[in-house]
Coordinates of C-alpha atoms in Angstrom, one line a residue:
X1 CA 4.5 -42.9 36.4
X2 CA 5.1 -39.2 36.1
X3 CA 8.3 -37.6 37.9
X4 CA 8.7 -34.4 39.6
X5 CA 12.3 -34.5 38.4
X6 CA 13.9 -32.2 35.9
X7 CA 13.6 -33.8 32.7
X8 CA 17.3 -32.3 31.2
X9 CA 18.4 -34.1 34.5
X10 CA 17.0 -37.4 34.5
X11 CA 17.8 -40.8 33.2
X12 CA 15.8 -44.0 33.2
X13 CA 17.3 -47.5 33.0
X14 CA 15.7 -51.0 32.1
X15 CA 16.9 -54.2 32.9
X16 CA 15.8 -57.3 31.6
X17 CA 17.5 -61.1 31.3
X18 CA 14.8 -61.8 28.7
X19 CA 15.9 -62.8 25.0
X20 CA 16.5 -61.2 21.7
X21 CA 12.8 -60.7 20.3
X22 CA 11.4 -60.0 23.7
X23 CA 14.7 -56.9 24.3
X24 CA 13.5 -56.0 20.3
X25 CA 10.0 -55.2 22.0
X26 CA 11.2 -53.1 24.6
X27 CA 12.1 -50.7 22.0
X28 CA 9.3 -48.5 22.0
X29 CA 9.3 -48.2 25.2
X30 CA 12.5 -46.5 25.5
X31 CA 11.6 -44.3 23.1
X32 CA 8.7 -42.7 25.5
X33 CA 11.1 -42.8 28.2
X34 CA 13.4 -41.4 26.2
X35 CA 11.4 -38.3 25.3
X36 CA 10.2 -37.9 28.8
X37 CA 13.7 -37.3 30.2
X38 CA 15.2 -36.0 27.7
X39 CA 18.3 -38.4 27.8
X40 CA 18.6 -41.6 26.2
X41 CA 16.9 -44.7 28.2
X42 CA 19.6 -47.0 29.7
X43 CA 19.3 -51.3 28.7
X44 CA 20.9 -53.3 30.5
X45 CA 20.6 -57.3 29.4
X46 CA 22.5 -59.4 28.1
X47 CA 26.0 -58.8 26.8
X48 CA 26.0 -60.6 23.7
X49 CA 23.0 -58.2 22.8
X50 CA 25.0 -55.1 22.8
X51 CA 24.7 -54.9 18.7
X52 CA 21.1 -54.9 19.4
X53 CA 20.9 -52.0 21.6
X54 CA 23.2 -49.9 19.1
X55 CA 20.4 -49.9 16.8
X56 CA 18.2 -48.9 19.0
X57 CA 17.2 -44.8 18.3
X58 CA 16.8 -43.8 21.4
X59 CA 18.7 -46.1 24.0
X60 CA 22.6 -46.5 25.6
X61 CA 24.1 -49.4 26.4
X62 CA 23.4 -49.4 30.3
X63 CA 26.6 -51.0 31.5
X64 CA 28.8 -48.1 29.8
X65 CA 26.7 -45.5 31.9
X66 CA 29.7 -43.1 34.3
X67 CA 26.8 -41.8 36.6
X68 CA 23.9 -44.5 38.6
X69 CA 20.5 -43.7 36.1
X70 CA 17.6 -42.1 38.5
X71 CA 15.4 -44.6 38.1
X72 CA 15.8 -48.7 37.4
X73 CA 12.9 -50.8 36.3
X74 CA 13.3 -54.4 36.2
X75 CA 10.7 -55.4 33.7
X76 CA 10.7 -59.5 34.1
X77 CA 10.5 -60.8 37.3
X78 CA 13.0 -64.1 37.3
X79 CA 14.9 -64.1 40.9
X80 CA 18.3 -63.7 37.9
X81 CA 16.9 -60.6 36.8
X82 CA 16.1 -59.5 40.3
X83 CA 19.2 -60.4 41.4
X84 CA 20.3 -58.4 38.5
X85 CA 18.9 -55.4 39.7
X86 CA 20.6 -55.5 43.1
X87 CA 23.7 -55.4 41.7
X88 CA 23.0 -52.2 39.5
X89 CA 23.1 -49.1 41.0
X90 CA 20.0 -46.5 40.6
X91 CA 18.6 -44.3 42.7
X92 CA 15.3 -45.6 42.7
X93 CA 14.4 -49.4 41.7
X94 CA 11.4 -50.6 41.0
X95 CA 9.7 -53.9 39.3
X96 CA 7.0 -54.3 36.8
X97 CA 5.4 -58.0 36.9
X98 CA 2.1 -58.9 35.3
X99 CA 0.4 -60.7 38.0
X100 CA 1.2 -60.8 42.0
X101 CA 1.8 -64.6 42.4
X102 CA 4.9 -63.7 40.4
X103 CA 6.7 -62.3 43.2
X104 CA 8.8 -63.3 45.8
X105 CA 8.8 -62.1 49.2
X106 CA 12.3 -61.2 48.9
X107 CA 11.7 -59.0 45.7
X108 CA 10.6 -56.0 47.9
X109 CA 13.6 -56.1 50.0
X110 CA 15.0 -55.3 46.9
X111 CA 12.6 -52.9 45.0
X112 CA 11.7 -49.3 46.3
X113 CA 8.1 -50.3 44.3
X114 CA 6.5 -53.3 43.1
X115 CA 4.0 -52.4 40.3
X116 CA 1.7 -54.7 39.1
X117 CA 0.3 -54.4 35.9
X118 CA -2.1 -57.0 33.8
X119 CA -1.5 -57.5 30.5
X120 CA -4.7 -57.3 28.2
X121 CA -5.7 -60.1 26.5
X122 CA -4.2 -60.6 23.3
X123 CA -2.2 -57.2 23.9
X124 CA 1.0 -56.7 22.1
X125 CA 4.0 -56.7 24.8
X126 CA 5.4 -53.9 23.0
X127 CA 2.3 -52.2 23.5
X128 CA 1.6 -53.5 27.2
X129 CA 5.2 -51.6 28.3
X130 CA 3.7 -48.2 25.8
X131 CA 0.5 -48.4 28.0
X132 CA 1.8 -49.5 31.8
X133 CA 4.2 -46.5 31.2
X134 CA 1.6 -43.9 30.5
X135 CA 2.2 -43.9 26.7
X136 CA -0.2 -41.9 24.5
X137 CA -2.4 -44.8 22.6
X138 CA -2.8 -42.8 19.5
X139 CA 1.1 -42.2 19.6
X140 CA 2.0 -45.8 19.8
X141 CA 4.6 -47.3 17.0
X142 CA 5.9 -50.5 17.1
X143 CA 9.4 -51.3 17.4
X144 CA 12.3 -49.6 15.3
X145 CA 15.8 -50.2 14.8
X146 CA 18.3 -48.5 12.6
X147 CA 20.0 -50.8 9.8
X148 CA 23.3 -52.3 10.9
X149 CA 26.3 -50.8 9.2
X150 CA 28.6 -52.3 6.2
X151 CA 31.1 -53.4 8.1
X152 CA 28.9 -56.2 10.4
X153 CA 28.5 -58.1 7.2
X154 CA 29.1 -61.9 7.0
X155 CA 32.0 -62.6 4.2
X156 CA 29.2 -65.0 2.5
X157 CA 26.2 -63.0 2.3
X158 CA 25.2 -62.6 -1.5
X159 CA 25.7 -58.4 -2.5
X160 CA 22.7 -59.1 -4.8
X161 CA 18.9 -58.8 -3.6
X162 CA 17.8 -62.0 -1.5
X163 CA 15.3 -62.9 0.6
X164 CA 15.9 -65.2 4.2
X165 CA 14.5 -68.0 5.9
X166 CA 15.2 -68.2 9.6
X167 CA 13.4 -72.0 10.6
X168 CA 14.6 -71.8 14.2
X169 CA 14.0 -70.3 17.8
X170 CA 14.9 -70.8 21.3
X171 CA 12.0 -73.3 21.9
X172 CA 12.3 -76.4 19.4
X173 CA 8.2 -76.6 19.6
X174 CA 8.1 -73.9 17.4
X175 CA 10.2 -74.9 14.2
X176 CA 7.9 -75.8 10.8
X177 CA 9.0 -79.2 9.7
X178 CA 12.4 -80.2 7.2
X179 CA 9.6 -81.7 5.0
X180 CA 7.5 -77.9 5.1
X181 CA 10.8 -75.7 4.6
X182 CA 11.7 -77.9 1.3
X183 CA 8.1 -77.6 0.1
X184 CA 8.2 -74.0 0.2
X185 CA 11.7 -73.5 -1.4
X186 CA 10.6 -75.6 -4.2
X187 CA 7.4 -74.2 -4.7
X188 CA 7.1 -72.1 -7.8
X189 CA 6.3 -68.9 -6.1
X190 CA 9.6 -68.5 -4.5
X191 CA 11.7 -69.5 -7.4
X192 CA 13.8 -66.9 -8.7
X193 CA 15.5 -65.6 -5.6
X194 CA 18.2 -65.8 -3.9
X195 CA 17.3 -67.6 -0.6
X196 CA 19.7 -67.1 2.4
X197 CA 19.4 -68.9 5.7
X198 CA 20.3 -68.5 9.5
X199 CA 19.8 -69.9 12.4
X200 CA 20.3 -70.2 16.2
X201 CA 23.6 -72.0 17.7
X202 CA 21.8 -75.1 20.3
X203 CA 21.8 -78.2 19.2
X204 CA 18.2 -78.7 18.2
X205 CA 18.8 -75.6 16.0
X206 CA 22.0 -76.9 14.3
X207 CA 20.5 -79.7 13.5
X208 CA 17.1 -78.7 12.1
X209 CA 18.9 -76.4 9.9
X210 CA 21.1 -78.7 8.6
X211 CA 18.5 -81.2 7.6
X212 CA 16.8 -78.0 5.5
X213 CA 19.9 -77.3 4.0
X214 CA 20.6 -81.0 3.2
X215 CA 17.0 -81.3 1.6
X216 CA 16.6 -77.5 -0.2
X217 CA 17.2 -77.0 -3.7
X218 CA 20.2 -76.3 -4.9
X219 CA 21.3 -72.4 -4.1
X220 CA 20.5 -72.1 -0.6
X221 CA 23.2 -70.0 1.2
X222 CA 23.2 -71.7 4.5
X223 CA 24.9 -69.1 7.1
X224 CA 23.0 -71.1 10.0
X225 CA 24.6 -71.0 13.0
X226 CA 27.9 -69.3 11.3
X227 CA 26.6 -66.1 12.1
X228 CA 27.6 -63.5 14.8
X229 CA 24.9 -61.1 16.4
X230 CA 26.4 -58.6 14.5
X231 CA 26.5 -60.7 10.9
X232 CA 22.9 -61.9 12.3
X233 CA 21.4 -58.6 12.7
X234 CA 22.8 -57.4 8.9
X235 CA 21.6 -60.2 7.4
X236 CA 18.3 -59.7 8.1
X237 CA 17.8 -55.7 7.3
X238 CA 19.6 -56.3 4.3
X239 CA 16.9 -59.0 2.9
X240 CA 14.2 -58.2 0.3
X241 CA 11.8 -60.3 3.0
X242 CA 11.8 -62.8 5.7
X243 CA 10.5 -66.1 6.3
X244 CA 10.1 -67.6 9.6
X245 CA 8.8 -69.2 12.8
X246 CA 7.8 -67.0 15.8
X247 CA 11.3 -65.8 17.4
X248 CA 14.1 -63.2 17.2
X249 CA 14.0 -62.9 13.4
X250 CA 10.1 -61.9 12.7
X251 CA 10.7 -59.4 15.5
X252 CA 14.2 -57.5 14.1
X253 CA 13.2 -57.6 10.6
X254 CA 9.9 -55.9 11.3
X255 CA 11.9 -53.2 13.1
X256 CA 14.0 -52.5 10.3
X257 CA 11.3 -52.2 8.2
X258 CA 11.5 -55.5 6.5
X259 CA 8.9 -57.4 5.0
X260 CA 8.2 -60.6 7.1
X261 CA 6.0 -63.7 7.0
X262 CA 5.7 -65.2 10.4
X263 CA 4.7 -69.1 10.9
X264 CA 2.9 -69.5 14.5
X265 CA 2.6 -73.0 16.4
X266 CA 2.0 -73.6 19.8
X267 CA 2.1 -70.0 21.3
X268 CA -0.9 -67.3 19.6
X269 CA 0.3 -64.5 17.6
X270 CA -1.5 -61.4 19.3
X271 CA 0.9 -61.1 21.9
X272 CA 4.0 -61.5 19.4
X273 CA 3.0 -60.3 16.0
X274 CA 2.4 -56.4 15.2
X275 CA 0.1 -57.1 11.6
X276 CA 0.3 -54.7 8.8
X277 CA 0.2 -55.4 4.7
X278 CA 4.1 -55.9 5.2
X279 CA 4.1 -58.0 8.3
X280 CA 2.2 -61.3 7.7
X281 CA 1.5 -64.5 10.2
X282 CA 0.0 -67.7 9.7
X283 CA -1.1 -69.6 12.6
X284 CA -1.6 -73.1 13.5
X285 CA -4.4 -72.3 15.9
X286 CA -6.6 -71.3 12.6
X287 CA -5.9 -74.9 11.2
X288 CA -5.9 -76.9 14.5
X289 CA -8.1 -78.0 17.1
X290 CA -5.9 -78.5 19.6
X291 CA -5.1 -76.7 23.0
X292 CA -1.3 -75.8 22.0
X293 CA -1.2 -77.0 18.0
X294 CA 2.0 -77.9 16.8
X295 CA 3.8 -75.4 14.2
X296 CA 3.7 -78.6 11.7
X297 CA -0.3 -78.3 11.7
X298 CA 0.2 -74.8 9.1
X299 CA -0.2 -76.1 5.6
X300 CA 2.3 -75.4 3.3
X301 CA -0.5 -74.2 1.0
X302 CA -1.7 -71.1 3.8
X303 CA 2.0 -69.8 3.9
X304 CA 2.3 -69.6 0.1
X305 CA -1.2 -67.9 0.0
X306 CA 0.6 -65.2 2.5
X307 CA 3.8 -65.1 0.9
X308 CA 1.8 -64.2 -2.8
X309 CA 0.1 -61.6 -1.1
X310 CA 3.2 -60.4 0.9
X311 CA 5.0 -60.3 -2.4
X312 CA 1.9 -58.8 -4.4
X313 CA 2.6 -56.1 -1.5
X314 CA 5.5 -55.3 -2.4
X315 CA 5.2 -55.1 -5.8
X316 CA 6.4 -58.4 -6.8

């Protein structure tokens, strides 16, 4: 994926209609494409993840650009994010998809080039886009953000040290249980802390958060779905460590360099979870024999065996 263009004159662009945790795993990406051009790498997804894409070291909100980027690539392959990228303008525009059933005849009246690109098994997708883009192995990172400034805090968020809980994500298959969440607030290795909570805005996530809230211990500061992206995104770099289910939340606090226990169902954490000392998982797969084990098959006693360590980690 080399060019023969000037690199002081060049600009890359991605587009994507993917959601918050997958755009957090783009990150690195635009940093390589950002060194390689030597201009910031263009995003373009969805508008209410602007915030997200200001905290980003090495990227521009795409929409804002005053001159077409050289290069566009679409990197998911939905006909919305294809029809996306016929609507931007780049001088070149080309797709990324991981396997060729996933495209449409249509797409290559669209594309200049259709790249297709396997994704390794149990490969990282921040890693997949560092590798499929001709990044340096040794070099890779995962992804970084910078913390949100002051002024996106939410009026309610303790000015104390805290740590969050974040039980929710887009699919519903993934959220622990009310019964699991209480468990672990009451347990005796997370008393003494300031818990916060957020959450998503759907129904299904309303709901499941109030039923924690309704059940926790007394303390809890419930900020579930009261939270703007803005509000969201503070919330979590500003927390001593986060607890949560595989979504948004694990991804953006690891990238602020947060400490972060992630709770895995259905969906197997090698593609989703970067591991270090800091950045914990427990999985339902290791406590399940089924095919696509519910999130409620972790015990409550694995997570607490995590989070001791986690905290041991960090000194606690």
């Amino acid at each position: 994926m080399s060019s023969s263009h000037n690199a002081a004159t060049r600009q890359t662009a991605i587009l994507s209609d993917k959601q918050l945790g997958d755009v957090t795993l783009l990150e690195p990406l635009t940093r390589l494409l950002s060194a390689r051009d030597g201009r910031p790498c263009a995003l373009f997804v969805r508008e209410s993840f602007r915030p997200l894409v200001e905290l980003m070291p090495a990227a521009v909100w795409g929409p804002d650009l005053k001159e077409r980027p050289d290069e566009l690539w679409a990197t998911s392959w939905s006909s919305k994010a294809v029809l996306g990228a016929l609507k931007t303008r780049a001088g070149r525009k080309k797709l990324l998809v991981i396997h060729a059933n996933r495209i449409r005849w249509w797409y290559r009246l669209i594309f200049h080039e259709v790249k297709v690109e396997p994704i390794i098994l149990f490969e990282h997708w921040a890693h997949y886009f560092w590798r499929v883009f001709g990044g340096d192995d040794a070099a890779f990172a995962p992804s970084r953000l910078n913390l949100p400034p002051g002024e996106w805090r939410h009026p309610e968020l303790p000015h104390w040290r805290y740590c969050l809980i974040n039980p929710t994500a887009a699919w519903p298959t993934k959220f622990w249980t009310v019964q699991a969440w209480k468990e672990f607030l009451e347990a005796g290795e997370t008393q003494g802390i300031t818990w916060v909570m957020t959450g998503g805005t759907s129904e299904a996530e309303r709901e499941h958060c109030t039923a924690i809230a309704a059940a926790a211990p007394a303390g809890l500061v419930d900020l579930a779905g009261r939270t703007s992206m803005k509000q969201y995104l503070h919330a979590l770099g500003g927390a001593e460590a986060v607890v949560c289910v595989d979504g948004s939340a694990a991804h953006l606090a690891q990238a602020m360099g947060v400490a972060t226990l992630v709770i895995f169902g259905p969906v197997a954490p090698g593609k989703w979870h970067w591991p270090t000392p800091r950045n914990r998982s427990v999985s339902a797969f290791d406590h399940s024999r089924e095919r696509l084990p519910p999130t409620s098959a972790v015990p409550l006693s694995a997570v607490l065996d995590e989070w001791r360590q986690l905290r041991a980690c960090e000194g606690h």
